[in-house]
């Protein structure tokens, strides 16, 4: 077993006395996809915000490469190689592809006060990296990001994270807003990143998508880790039931079956 | 049970064809100032026809150039703030405070011009700094913060002026050097402010388009959280932008004081909305993330042509406001259209996303 990239031990977070998250322990390994499953409000977003440095945990410890760390800002987390990509790509709709690719790390030409943004290089690199992820439609870095499809924007954001040396890629519901084909494309990109040895945390409530790419799974319910298992240890039905809180889902399914038999 | 991701399947997926090369026209429609350019041409042609020879004379040109350049020195930094998603409604009182500071220190108190000049700009920078720190640290919308500053600073200016000088209008004898630099007329008609406006436009256009810092301004206005996540020091950039906006307004305060050899506490309030009008006509998106300095220049020129052109038509100048109001609305509608074009230009999307 490889050394975990990141280890969470007993991590919890409370907001104004309410526990949003309690006692979460996870190991995130390089070259593996950890799927974080849970219904809306289960605490997935809070956990992502802790992983990416937006929130400091109230309890528990985080270790990166076996050393305890405290992220006081997203900048600390990205310095440690942690990149987060949000549902809509976290990209800037009215910026050009080249510009948005390099936001915060703009390439420059010239020197001293005459140093200027190297648009040609920015555009070239952005297009090249997009191509490497199979996005071939866009071939002009001046194109606005808002003109791309949802999947293309996800790909742009992932390409950006990988280009800037992310070791841990946190993908927050990357497939939720996508059509079938685009979702498959994003899943393929996740596998590409995994192959490069990047650790991936894939947050989703789509069990099918999770089972396609996941090596390891953790299910959150009401801010707690309800289950934790490896690929192949659970069936799709078991996971779905668990996420929805078991009984409630069975009842609902029975009711649906009733309507179906009436039809 | 799982989605088949084997290479064969993905290869079989028809990948959308690469986009065709754009025509230069398509490329142009993606620029934020396209709507503004159309507006400028429209009003220029309109007043050339209705206003005739007088509007087209040197005197006519200087009239709108003078108005446009003072407006621009304020509107460009305000527009930069708007690209970053913030507003500054305090420029009116900052202008008044700066011009009163100069007139009281170097006129009423008789101290050297340079002291009054530095203090006047200092007041502008300080007001911007306060606006910026409050906005960045408290998350109170800048609309409220700067509106409060506009009223608060107007009160301080009025109160202090009356307490110190006993009046709200202070004369000043402007030193020849300062007169030449800031308050003179070139060729008897063109305010020297025109050159300052050109300088401001060139420098800020360079900064916005060609520096990483300029890219940060767009990013902050586009998506503040994503910008922060990439490591951009969002509060610091915003505070700097507010300081620039304060400096722009204070600088026009200095220009007006040197021009008219006096300062009034009520100066400048018209700039609060005029600067926003110019910037919005210029294609800057009110919610941030989109705009250009060229657009702002065109917006200010459009505003000034309407504002001054009306005098050459023989109509009552009351109608200028009506034209400006209608123009503002038309400009926003046109800019929205151009922005939609910019977002959709290029090939039709064929992949998975079928709305």
Coordinates of C-alpha atoms in Angstrom, one line a residue:
Chain A
X1 CA 0.0 0.0 0.0
X2 CA 1.3 3.4 -0.9
X3 CA 1.9 6.2 1.5
X4 CA -1.2 8.3 1.8
X5 CA -0.9 11.8 0.4
X6 CA -3.3 13.2 2.9
X7 CA -4.7 11.8 6.2
X8 CA -7.6 13.2 8.1
X9 CA -8.0 12.1 11.7
X10 CA -11.2 12.8 13.7
X11 CA -11.8 16.0 11.7
X12 CA -14.9 18.0 12.7
X13 CA -16.3 21.4 12.1
X14 CA -19.0 23.3 14.0
X15 CA -20.6 26.5 13.0
X16 CA -22.0 28.5 15.9
X17 CA -22.3 25.4 18.1
X18 CA -23.9 23.2 15.4
X19 CA -21.8 20.3 14.2
X20 CA -21.7 20.4 10.4
X21 CA -19.1 17.7 10.4
X22 CA -17.9 15.3 13.1
X23 CA -15.2 12.7 13.5
X24 CA -14.2 12.3 9.9
X25 CA -11.1 10.1 9.3
X26 CA -10.0 9.5 5.7
X27 CA -6.9 8.5 3.8
X28 CA -6.3 9.9 0.4
X29 CA -3.8 8.1 -1.7
X30 CA -1.9 9.2 -4.8
X31 CA -3.1 7.6 -8.0
X32 CA -6.4 6.6 -6.4
X33 CA -9.9 8.0 -6.7
X34 CA -11.7 8.5 -3.5
X35 CA -15.4 9.0 -4.0
X36 CA -17.2 11.1 -1.4
X37 CA -20.9 10.2 -1.5
X38 CA -23.7 11.8 0.3
X39 CA -27.1 13.4 -0.1
X40 CA -27.5 17.2 -0.1
X41 CA -26.7 18.6 3.2
X42 CA -24.6 15.6 4.3
X43 CA -21.5 17.7 4.9
X44 CA -19.7 17.1 1.6
X45 CA -19.2 20.8 0.9
X46 CA -18.0 21.5 4.4
X47 CA -15.5 18.7 4.1
X48 CA -14.3 20.0 0.7
X49 CA -13.9 23.5 2.2
X50 CA -11.7 22.0 4.9
X51 CA -9.6 20.1 2.4
X52 CA -9.1 23.1 0.3
X53 CA -8.2 25.5 3.1
X54 CA -11.4 27.7 3.1
X55 CA -12.3 26.5 6.6
X56 CA -10.0 25.3 9.4
X57 CA -11.4 22.3 11.2
X58 CA -12.7 22.8 14.7
X59 CA -11.4 19.4 15.9
X60 CA -9.0 16.8 14.5
X61 CA -5.8 16.9 12.5
X62 CA -4.8 16.9 8.8
X63 CA -1.6 15.4 7.7
X64 CA 0.0 15.9 4.3
X65 CA 2.9 13.5 3.4
X66 CA 2.8 12.4 7.0
X67 CA 3.3 15.9 8.4
X68 CA 0.6 17.7 10.3
X69 CA -0.6 20.9 8.5
X70 CA -2.9 23.8 9.2
X71 CA -4.3 25.6 6.2
X72 CA -5.1 29.1 7.0
X73 CA -6.2 30.0 3.5
X74 CA -6.9 28.4 0.1
X75 CA -3.4 29.7 -0.9
X76 CA -1.8 27.4 1.7
X77 CA -3.7 24.5 0.4
X78 CA -2.8 25.2 -3.2
X79 CA 0.9 25.6 -2.2
X80 CA 0.6 22.0 -0.9
X81 CA -0.6 20.9 -4.3
X82 CA -4.4 20.8 -3.5
X83 CA -6.6 22.0 -6.3
X84 CA -10.4 22.3 -6.1
X85 CA -12.7 22.3 -9.2
X86 CA -16.3 23.3 -8.6
X87 CA -19.4 22.2 -10.4
X88 CA -19.3 25.0 -12.9
X89 CA -15.6 24.8 -13.4
X90 CA -14.8 27.8 -11.2
X91 CA -13.8 29.6 -14.4
X92 CA -14.6 33.1 -15.5
X93 CA -17.4 33.2 -18.1
X94 CA -16.4 36.5 -19.6
X95 CA -12.7 35.9 -19.7
X96 CA -10.8 34.4 -22.6
X97 CA -9.7 30.8 -22.4
X98 CA -6.0 31.8 -22.3
X99 CA -6.5 34.5 -19.7
X100 CA -8.6 32.4 -17.4
X101 CA -6.3 29.5 -17.6
X102 CA -3.5 31.6 -16.1
X103 CA -5.4 33.7 -13.6
X104 CA -3.2 34.2 -10.6
X105 CA -0.1 32.8 -12.4
X106 CA 0.1 35.0 -15.5
X107 CA 3.1 34.4 -17.8
X108 CA 5.0 37.6 -18.5
X109 CA 7.5 38.8 -21.1
X110 CA 10.0 41.7 -20.8
X111 CA 11.5 42.9 -17.6
X112 CA 11.1 45.5 -14.8
X113 CA 8.2 47.9 -15.1
X114 CA 7.7 46.9 -18.8
X115 CA 6.9 43.3 -17.9
X116 CA 3.7 42.4 -19.6
X117 CA 1.2 39.6 -19.9
X118 CA 2.3 37.1 -22.5
X119 CA -1.0 36.5 -24.2
X120 CA 0.4 34.4 -27.0
X121 CA 2.0 31.9 -24.7
X122 CA -1.1 31.8 -22.4
X123 CA -3.4 31.0 -25.3
X124 CA -1.0 28.4 -26.8
X125 CA -0.5 26.5 -23.5
X126 CA -4.2 26.6 -22.6
X127 CA -5.2 25.2 -26.0
X128 CA -2.5 22.6 -25.9
X129 CA -3.5 21.4 -22.4
X130 CA -7.2 21.3 -23.4
X131 CA -6.3 19.2 -26.4
X132 CA -4.4 16.8 -24.2
X133 CA -7.7 16.2 -22.4
X134 CA -9.5 15.5 -25.6
X135 CA -11.1 18.9 -26.1
X136 CA -10.5 19.5 -29.8
X137 CA -13.4 21.9 -30.6
X138 CA -11.7 24.9 -29.1
X139 CA -8.7 26.1 -31.0
X140 CA -8.6 29.8 -30.3
X141 CA -7.4 30.9 -26.8
X142 CA -9.2 34.3 -27.3
X143 CA -12.5 32.5 -27.1
X144 CA -14.6 33.4 -24.1
X145 CA -14.9 30.7 -21.4
X146 CA -18.7 31.4 -21.3
X147 CA -19.0 30.1 -24.8
X148 CA -17.8 26.6 -23.9
X149 CA -20.1 23.8 -22.8
X150 CA -20.2 22.6 -19.2
X151 CA -18.0 19.6 -19.9
X152 CA -15.4 21.8 -21.7
X153 CA -15.3 24.2 -18.8
X154 CA -14.8 21.3 -16.3
X155 CA -12.0 20.0 -18.6
X156 CA -10.4 23.5 -18.7
X157 CA -10.5 23.7 -14.9
X158 CA -9.0 20.2 -14.5
X159 CA -6.4 20.9 -17.2
X160 CA -5.4 24.1 -15.3
X161 CA -5.1 22.3 -12.0
X162 CA -3.0 19.5 -13.5
X163 CA -0.8 22.0 -15.4
X164 CA 0.0 23.8 -12.2
X165 CA 1.1 20.7 -10.5
X166 CA -1.8 19.6 -8.5
X167 CA -1.2 16.4 -6.5
X168 CA -4.6 16.2 -5.1
X169 CA -7.6 17.1 -7.3
X170 CA -10.9 17.8 -5.5
X171 CA -13.8 17.6 -7.9
X172 CA -17.0 18.9 -6.5
X173 CA -20.0 17.4 -8.4
X174 CA -18.2 17.7 -11.7
X175 CA -20.8 15.6 -13.6
X176 CA -23.9 16.9 -11.9
X177 CA -24.8 19.5 -14.6
X178 CA -23.6 17.5 -17.6
X179 CA -25.3 15.4 -20.2
X180 CA -24.5 11.7 -20.5
X181 CA -21.7 12.0 -23.1
X182 CA -20.0 15.0 -21.5
X183 CA -20.2 13.3 -18.1
X184 CA -18.5 10.2 -19.6
X185 CA -15.8 12.5 -21.0
X186 CA -15.2 14.0 -17.5
X187 CA -15.0 10.6 -16.0
X188 CA -12.4 9.7 -18.6
X189 CA -10.4 12.8 -17.6
X190 CA -10.6 11.7 -14.0
X191 CA -9.0 8.3 -15.0
X192 CA -6.3 10.2 -16.9
X193 CA -5.4 12.2 -13.8
X194 CA -5.4 9.0 -11.7
X195 CA -3.0 7.4 -14.2
X196 CA -0.7 10.3 -13.7
X197 CA -0.5 9.5 -10.0
X198 CA -2.7 12.3 -8.9
X199 CA -4.9 11.7 -5.9
X200 CA -8.5 12.5 -6.8
X201 CA -11.4 13.2 -4.4
X202 CA -14.5 12.9 -6.5
X203 CA -17.6 14.3 -4.7
X204 CA -20.9 13.2 -6.2
X205 CA -24.3 11.9 -5.4
X206 CA -24.4 9.9 -8.6
X207 CA -23.6 6.4 -7.5
X208 CA -23.2 5.2 -11.1
X209 CA -20.5 7.8 -11.9
X210 CA -18.8 7.0 -8.6
X211 CA -18.7 3.3 -9.2
X212 CA -17.3 3.8 -12.7
X213 CA -14.1 5.5 -11.5
X214 CA -13.8 5.0 -7.7
X215 CA -11.2 3.0 -6.0
X216 CA -12.4 3.8 -2.5
X217 CA -15.7 5.2 -1.2
X218 CA -16.8 7.1 1.8
X219 CA -20.5 7.9 2.5
X220 CA -21.4 10.9 4.6
X221 CA -24.7 11.2 6.4
X222 CA -25.6 14.1 8.6
X223 CA -22.0 15.2 8.9
X224 CA -20.7 11.8 9.9
X225 CA -18.9 9.1 8.0
X226 CA -21.6 6.3 7.7
X227 CA -19.5 3.9 5.7
X228 CA -16.1 3.5 4.1
X229 CA -15.3 0.7 1.7
X230 CA -13.2 -0.4 -1.3
X231 CA -14.2 -0.9 -4.9
X232 CA -16.4 -4.0 -5.3
X233 CA -17.3 -4.3 -1.6
X234 CA -20.9 -2.9 -2.0
X235 CA -23.6 -3.1 -4.7
X236 CA -25.1 -0.1 -6.2
X237 CA -28.4 -0.7 -4.3
X238 CA -26.6 -0.9 -1.0
X239 CA -24.8 2.4 -1.6
X240 CA -28.0 4.2 -2.8
X241 CA -29.9 3.0 0.3
X242 CA -27.1 4.0 2.6
X243 CA -26.9 7.5 1.0
X244 CA -30.6 8.1 1.3
X245 CA -30.8 6.8 4.8
X246 CA -31.9 3.2 4.1
X247 CA -35.5 2.7 5.2
X248 CA -36.8 5.9 3.8
X249 CA -35.6 4.9 0.3
X250 CA -37.0 1.4 0.5
X251 CA -40.4 2.9 1.5
X252 CA -40.2 5.4 -1.4
X253 CA -39.4 2.6 -3.8
X254 CA -42.3 0.6 -2.6
X255 CA -44.6 3.5 -3.2
X256 CA -43.2 4.1 -6.7
X257 CA -43.7 0.4 -7.4
X258 CA -47.3 0.7 -6.3
X259 CA -48.0 3.5 -8.8
X260 CA -46.3 1.6 -11.5
X261 CA -48.5 -1.5 -10.9
X262 CA -51.6 0.8 -11.1
X263 CA -50.6 2.3 -14.4
Chain B
X1 CA -23.6 -1.6 -14.2
X2 CA -20.9 0.9 -14.7
X3 CA -20.3 3.2 -17.6
X4 CA -18.1 1.7 -20.3
X5 CA -15.0 3.9 -20.5
X6 CA -12.8 1.7 -22.6
X7 CA -10.8 3.5 -25.2
X8 CA -12.7 2.0 -28.0
X9 CA -16.0 3.4 -26.8
X10 CA -14.6 6.8 -26.2
X11 CA -12.9 6.8 -29.6
X12 CA -16.2 5.9 -31.2
X13 CA -17.8 8.9 -29.6
X14 CA -17.9 11.4 -32.4
X15 CA -15.8 14.3 -31.2
X16 CA -17.2 17.6 -32.4
X17 CA -15.3 19.0 -35.3
X18 CA -12.8 21.8 -34.6
X19 CA -14.2 25.2 -34.9
X20 CA -13.8 27.2 -38.1
X21 CA -11.6 30.2 -38.2
X22 CA -13.5 33.4 -37.3
X23 CA -13.9 36.3 -39.6
X24 CA -12.4 39.6 -38.4
X25 CA -15.9 40.8 -37.9
X26 CA -16.8 38.0 -35.6
X27 CA -13.6 38.6 -33.7
X28 CA -14.6 42.3 -33.3
X29 CA -18.0 41.5 -31.9
X30 CA -16.3 39.9 -28.9
X31 CA -14.8 43.2 -27.8
X32 CA -16.6 45.0 -25.0
X33 CA -16.4 48.4 -26.7
X34 CA -18.3 47.5 -29.8
X35 CA -21.6 48.8 -28.5
X36 CA -19.9 52.0 -27.3
X37 CA -18.4 52.6 -30.7
X38 CA -21.7 52.4 -32.4
X39 CA -23.2 54.9 -29.8
X40 CA -20.3 57.4 -30.3
X41 CA -20.7 57.3 -34.1
X42 CA -24.4 57.6 -33.8
X43 CA -24.5 60.7 -31.5
X44 CA -21.6 62.3 -33.5
X45 CA -23.4 62.0 -36.8
X46 CA -26.7 63.1 -35.2
X47 CA -25.3 66.3 -33.7
X48 CA -23.2 67.0 -36.8
X49 CA -26.4 67.0 -38.8
X50 CA -28.6 68.8 -36.3
X51 CA -25.9 71.1 -34.8
X52 CA -24.3 71.8 -38.1
X53 CA -21.1 73.9 -38.6
X54 CA -20.9 75.2 -35.1
X55 CA -20.9 71.8 -33.6
X56 CA -18.1 70.7 -36.0
X57 CA -16.1 73.9 -35.4
X58 CA -13.0 73.9 -33.2
X59 CA -15.1 75.5 -30.5
X60 CA -17.6 72.8 -30.7
X61 CA -14.9 70.1 -30.6
X62 CA -13.2 71.7 -27.6
X63 CA -16.5 71.9 -25.7
X64 CA -17.1 68.2 -25.7
X65 CA -13.4 67.3 -25.5
X66 CA -13.1 69.4 -22.3
X67 CA -16.2 67.8 -20.7
X68 CA -15.1 64.3 -21.8
X69 CA -11.6 64.6 -20.4
X70 CA -12.5 65.7 -16.9
X71 CA -15.1 63.0 -16.8
X72 CA -12.6 60.4 -18.1
X73 CA -10.1 61.1 -15.4
X74 CA -12.8 60.1 -12.9
X75 CA -14.6 57.5 -15.0
X76 CA -11.6 55.4 -15.9
X77 CA -10.7 54.4 -12.3
X78 CA -14.4 54.1 -11.4
X79 CA -14.8 51.8 -14.4
X80 CA -11.8 49.7 -13.3
X81 CA -13.6 49.3 -9.9
X82 CA -16.8 48.3 -11.8
X83 CA -14.9 45.7 -13.8
X84 CA -13.8 44.3 -10.4
X85 CA -17.5 44.3 -9.4
X86 CA -17.6 47.3 -7.1
X87 CA -19.1 50.8 -7.3
X88 CA -17.8 54.2 -6.1
X89 CA -20.5 56.8 -5.5
X90 CA -18.2 59.0 -3.4
X91 CA -16.3 60.7 -6.2
X92 CA -18.5 63.8 -6.0
X93 CA -17.6 64.6 -2.4
X94 CA -14.0 63.5 -2.9
X95 CA -13.7 66.1 -5.7
X96 CA -15.2 68.8 -3.5
X97 CA -13.0 67.9 -0.5
X98 CA -9.9 67.9 -2.6
X99 CA -10.6 71.2 -4.2
X100 CA -11.5 72.8 -0.9
X101 CA -8.4 71.4 0.7
X102 CA -6.2 72.9 -2.1
X103 CA -8.1 76.3 -1.9
X104 CA -7.9 76.5 1.9
X105 CA -4.3 75.4 2.3
X106 CA -2.8 77.3 -0.6
X107 CA -5.4 80.1 -1.0
X108 CA -6.9 81.0 2.4
X109 CA -3.9 80.0 4.5
X110 CA -1.4 81.1 1.8
X111 CA 0.9 78.0 2.1
X112 CA 2.9 76.9 -0.9
X113 CA 0.9 75.3 -3.8
X114 CA 2.7 72.0 -3.5
X115 CA 1.5 71.5 0.1
X116 CA -2.1 72.1 -0.9
X117 CA -1.6 69.9 -4.0
X118 CA -0.2 66.9 -2.0
X119 CA -2.8 67.3 0.7
X120 CA -5.6 67.5 -1.9
X121 CA -4.5 64.2 -3.5
X122 CA -3.9 62.8 0.0
X123 CA -7.5 63.4 0.9
X124 CA -8.6 61.5 -2.2
X125 CA -6.3 58.6 -1.5
X126 CA -7.4 58.5 2.1
X127 CA -11.1 58.5 1.2
X128 CA -10.4 55.7 -1.2
X129 CA -8.5 53.8 1.4
X130 CA -11.3 54.0 3.9
X131 CA -13.8 52.9 1.2
X132 CA -11.6 50.1 0.3
X133 CA -10.8 48.8 3.7
X134 CA -14.5 48.9 4.8
X135 CA -15.7 47.2 1.7
X136 CA -13.0 44.5 1.7
X137 CA -13.1 43.7 5.4
X138 CA -16.8 43.9 6.2
X139 CA -18.5 42.7 3.0
X140 CA -20.9 45.6 3.2
X141 CA -21.8 46.4 -0.4
X142 CA -19.6 49.1 -1.8
X143 CA -22.8 50.8 -3.0
X144 CA -23.7 51.5 0.6
X145 CA -20.1 52.2 1.8
X146 CA -19.4 54.8 -0.8
X147 CA -22.8 56.3 -0.7
X148 CA -22.2 56.9 3.0
X149 CA -18.8 58.3 2.2
X150 CA -20.3 60.7 -0.3
X151 CA -22.6 62.1 2.3
X152 CA -20.2 61.9 5.2
X153 CA -17.4 63.6 3.4
X154 CA -19.7 66.3 2.0
X155 CA -20.7 67.1 5.6
X156 CA -17.1 67.2 6.8
X157 CA -16.0 69.4 3.9
X158 CA -18.9 71.9 4.5
X159 CA -18.4 71.9 8.3
X160 CA -14.7 72.4 8.2
X161 CA -14.8 75.0 5.4
X162 CA -17.3 77.1 7.3
X163 CA -15.4 76.6 10.6
X164 CA -12.0 77.6 9.1
X165 CA -12.9 80.2 6.5
X166 CA -16.5 81.2 7.4
X167 CA -17.6 80.6 3.9
X168 CA -18.3 77.7 1.4
X169 CA -16.5 79.3 -1.5
X170 CA -12.8 80.0 -1.3
X171 CA -10.8 81.9 -3.9
X172 CA -7.2 81.0 -4.6
X173 CA -4.4 82.6 -6.6
X174 CA -2.9 79.8 -8.6
X175 CA 0.9 79.7 -9.0
X176 CA 1.8 79.9 -12.7
X177 CA 3.5 76.5 -12.7
X178 CA 0.4 74.8 -11.4
X179 CA -1.8 77.0 -13.6
X180 CA 0.1 75.8 -16.7
X181 CA 0.1 72.2 -15.6
X182 CA -3.5 71.8 -14.5
X183 CA -5.7 74.8 -15.2
X184 CA -4.7 76.4 -18.5
X185 CA -6.3 76.4 -22.0
X186 CA -4.2 75.2 -24.9
X187 CA -4.9 77.2 -28.0
X188 CA -7.3 79.3 -26.0
X189 CA -9.9 76.6 -26.0
X190 CA -8.6 73.1 -25.1
X191 CA -8.2 72.4 -21.4
X192 CA -4.9 70.9 -20.4
X193 CA -6.9 68.2 -18.7
X194 CA -7.3 66.6 -22.2
X195 CA -3.6 65.6 -22.0
X196 CA -4.0 64.3 -18.5
X197 CA -7.0 62.2 -19.6
X198 CA -5.0 60.8 -22.5
X199 CA -2.2 59.9 -20.2
X200 CA -4.5 58.2 -17.6
X201 CA -6.3 56.3 -20.4
X202 CA -3.0 55.0 -21.9
X203 CA -1.5 54.0 -18.5
X204 CA -4.7 52.3 -17.2
X205 CA -5.3 50.6 -20.6
X206 CA -1.8 49.1 -20.5
X207 CA -2.2 48.0 -16.8
X208 CA -5.6 46.4 -17.5
X209 CA -4.8 44.6 -20.7
X210 CA -1.1 43.9 -20.4
X211 CA -0.3 43.2 -16.7
X212 CA -1.0 40.2 -14.5
X213 CA -2.6 42.8 -12.1
X214 CA -5.1 43.8 -14.8
X215 CA -6.0 40.1 -15.3
X216 CA -6.7 39.9 -11.6
X217 CA -9.1 42.8 -11.8
X218 CA -11.1 40.9 -14.4
X219 CA -10.9 37.7 -12.4
X220 CA -12.2 39.4 -9.2
X221 CA -15.1 40.9 -11.0
X222 CA -15.8 37.6 -12.8
X223 CA -15.9 35.3 -9.8
X224 CA -14.5 36.6 -6.5
X225 CA -14.3 33.2 -4.8
X226 CA -12.5 31.5 -7.7
X227 CA -10.2 34.5 -7.9
X228 CA -9.4 34.1 -4.2
X229 CA -8.9 30.3 -4.7
X230 CA -6.2 31.0 -7.3
X231 CA -4.2 33.0 -4.8
X232 CA -5.1 36.5 -5.9
X233 CA -4.9 38.9 -2.9
X234 CA -8.5 40.1 -3.5
X235 CA -8.8 42.6 -0.6
X236 CA -5.5 44.2 -1.5
X237 CA -6.4 44.6 -5.2
X238 CA -9.8 46.1 -4.2
X239 CA -8.3 48.6 -1.8
X240 CA -5.8 49.7 -4.4
X241 CA -8.7 50.2 -6.9
X242 CA -10.6 52.3 -4.4
X243 CA -7.5 54.4 -3.8
X244 CA -7.1 54.9 -7.5
X245 CA -10.7 56.0 -7.8
X246 CA -10.3 58.5 -4.9
X247 CA -7.1 59.8 -6.6
X248 CA -8.9 60.3 -9.9
X249 CA -11.6 62.4 -8.3
X250 CA -9.1 64.4 -6.2
X251 CA -7.1 65.1 -9.3
X252 CA -10.1 66.6 -11.1
X253 CA -10.7 68.6 -8.0
X254 CA -7.2 70.1 -8.3
X255 CA -7.8 70.7 -12.1
X256 CA -11.0 72.5 -11.5
X257 CA -9.6 74.6 -8.7
X258 CA -6.6 75.7 -10.8
X259 CA -8.9 76.3 -13.8
X260 CA -11.4 78.5 -12.0
X261 CA -9.2 80.0 -9.3
X262 CA -11.7 79.0 -6.6
X263 CA -13.3 76.1 -4.9
X264 CA -16.9 75.5 -3.8
X265 CA -18.1 72.9 -1.3
X266 CA -20.8 71.8 -3.7
X267 CA -18.5 71.1 -6.7
X268 CA -18.4 67.7 -8.3
X269 CA -21.7 65.9 -7.4
X270 CA -22.7 65.6 -11.0
X271 CA -19.7 63.3 -11.5
X272 CA -21.2 60.6 -9.3
X273 CA -23.7 59.5 -11.8
X274 CA -22.1 60.9 -14.9
X275 CA -19.0 58.7 -14.4
X276 CA -21.2 55.6 -14.0
X277 CA -23.2 56.6 -17.2
X278 CA -20.0 57.0 -19.2
X279 CA -18.6 53.6 -18.0
X280 CA -21.8 51.7 -18.6
X281 CA -22.3 53.3 -22.1
X282 CA -18.7 52.2 -22.6
X283 CA -19.6 48.5 -22.3
X284 CA -18.5 47.8 -18.7
X285 CA -20.8 45.2 -17.1
X286 CA -22.3 46.6 -13.9
X287 CA -21.9 43.3 -12.2
X288 CA -18.2 43.1 -13.1
X289 CA -15.8 41.0 -15.1
X290 CA -16.1 42.6 -18.5
X291 CA -15.1 46.0 -20.0
X292 CA -12.3 47.9 -21.5
X293 CA -10.6 51.3 -21.3
X294 CA -11.3 52.1 -24.9
X295 CA -15.0 51.5 -24.2
X296 CA -14.9 53.9 -21.3
X297 CA -13.2 56.5 -23.4
X298 CA -15.9 56.1 -26.1
X299 CA -18.6 56.2 -23.3
X300 CA -17.3 59.5 -21.9
X301 CA -17.0 61.0 -25.4
X302 CA -20.6 59.9 -26.2
X303 CA -21.8 61.5 -22.9
X304 CA -19.9 64.7 -23.6
X305 CA -21.1 65.0 -27.2
X306 CA -24.8 64.7 -26.0
X307 CA -24.1 67.0 -23.0
X308 CA -22.5 69.7 -25.1
X309 CA -24.0 69.0 -28.5
X310 CA -27.5 70.0 -27.3
X311 CA -26.3 73.7 -27.2
X312 CA -25.6 73.7 -30.9
X313 CA -29.1 72.4 -31.8
X314 CA -31.0 75.5 -30.8
X315 CA -33.2 73.3 -28.6
X316 CA -33.6 73.8 -24.9
X317 CA -30.8 72.1 -23.0
X318 CA -33.4 70.5 -20.8
X319 CA -33.6 67.7 -23.4
X320 CA -30.0 66.7 -22.9
X321 CA -30.9 64.6 -19.9
X322 CA -33.7 62.9 -21.8
X323 CA -31.3 61.9 -24.6
X324 CA -28.7 60.7 -22.1
X325 CA -31.3 58.6 -20.2
X326 CA -32.6 57.0 -23.4
X327 CA -29.0 56.5 -24.6
X328 CA -28.0 54.8 -21.4
X329 CA -30.8 52.3 -21.8
X330 CA -30.1 51.7 -25.4
X331 CA -26.4 51.3 -24.7
X332 CA -27.1 48.6 -22.1
X333 CA -29.4 46.8 -24.4
X334 CA -26.9 46.9 -27.2
X335 CA -24.1 45.9 -24.9
X336 CA -26.1 42.9 -23.7
X337 CA -26.6 41.9 -27.3
X338 CA -22.9 42.2 -28.2
X339 CA -22.0 40.2 -25.1
X340 CA -24.4 37.4 -26.1
X341 CA -22.8 37.4 -29.5
X342 CA -19.4 37.2 -27.9
X343 CA -20.4 34.2 -25.8
X344 CA -22.0 32.4 -28.6
X345 CA -19.7 33.3 -31.5
X346 CA -18.0 30.4 -33.2
X347 CA -19.2 27.0 -34.0
X348 CA -22.5 25.6 -32.7
X349 CA -22.1 23.4 -29.7
X350 CA -22.7 19.9 -30.7
X351 CA -21.4 17.8 -27.8
X352 CA -23.6 16.4 -25.0
X353 CA -25.0 19.8 -24.0
X354 CA -28.3 20.0 -25.8
X355 CA -30.3 22.5 -23.8

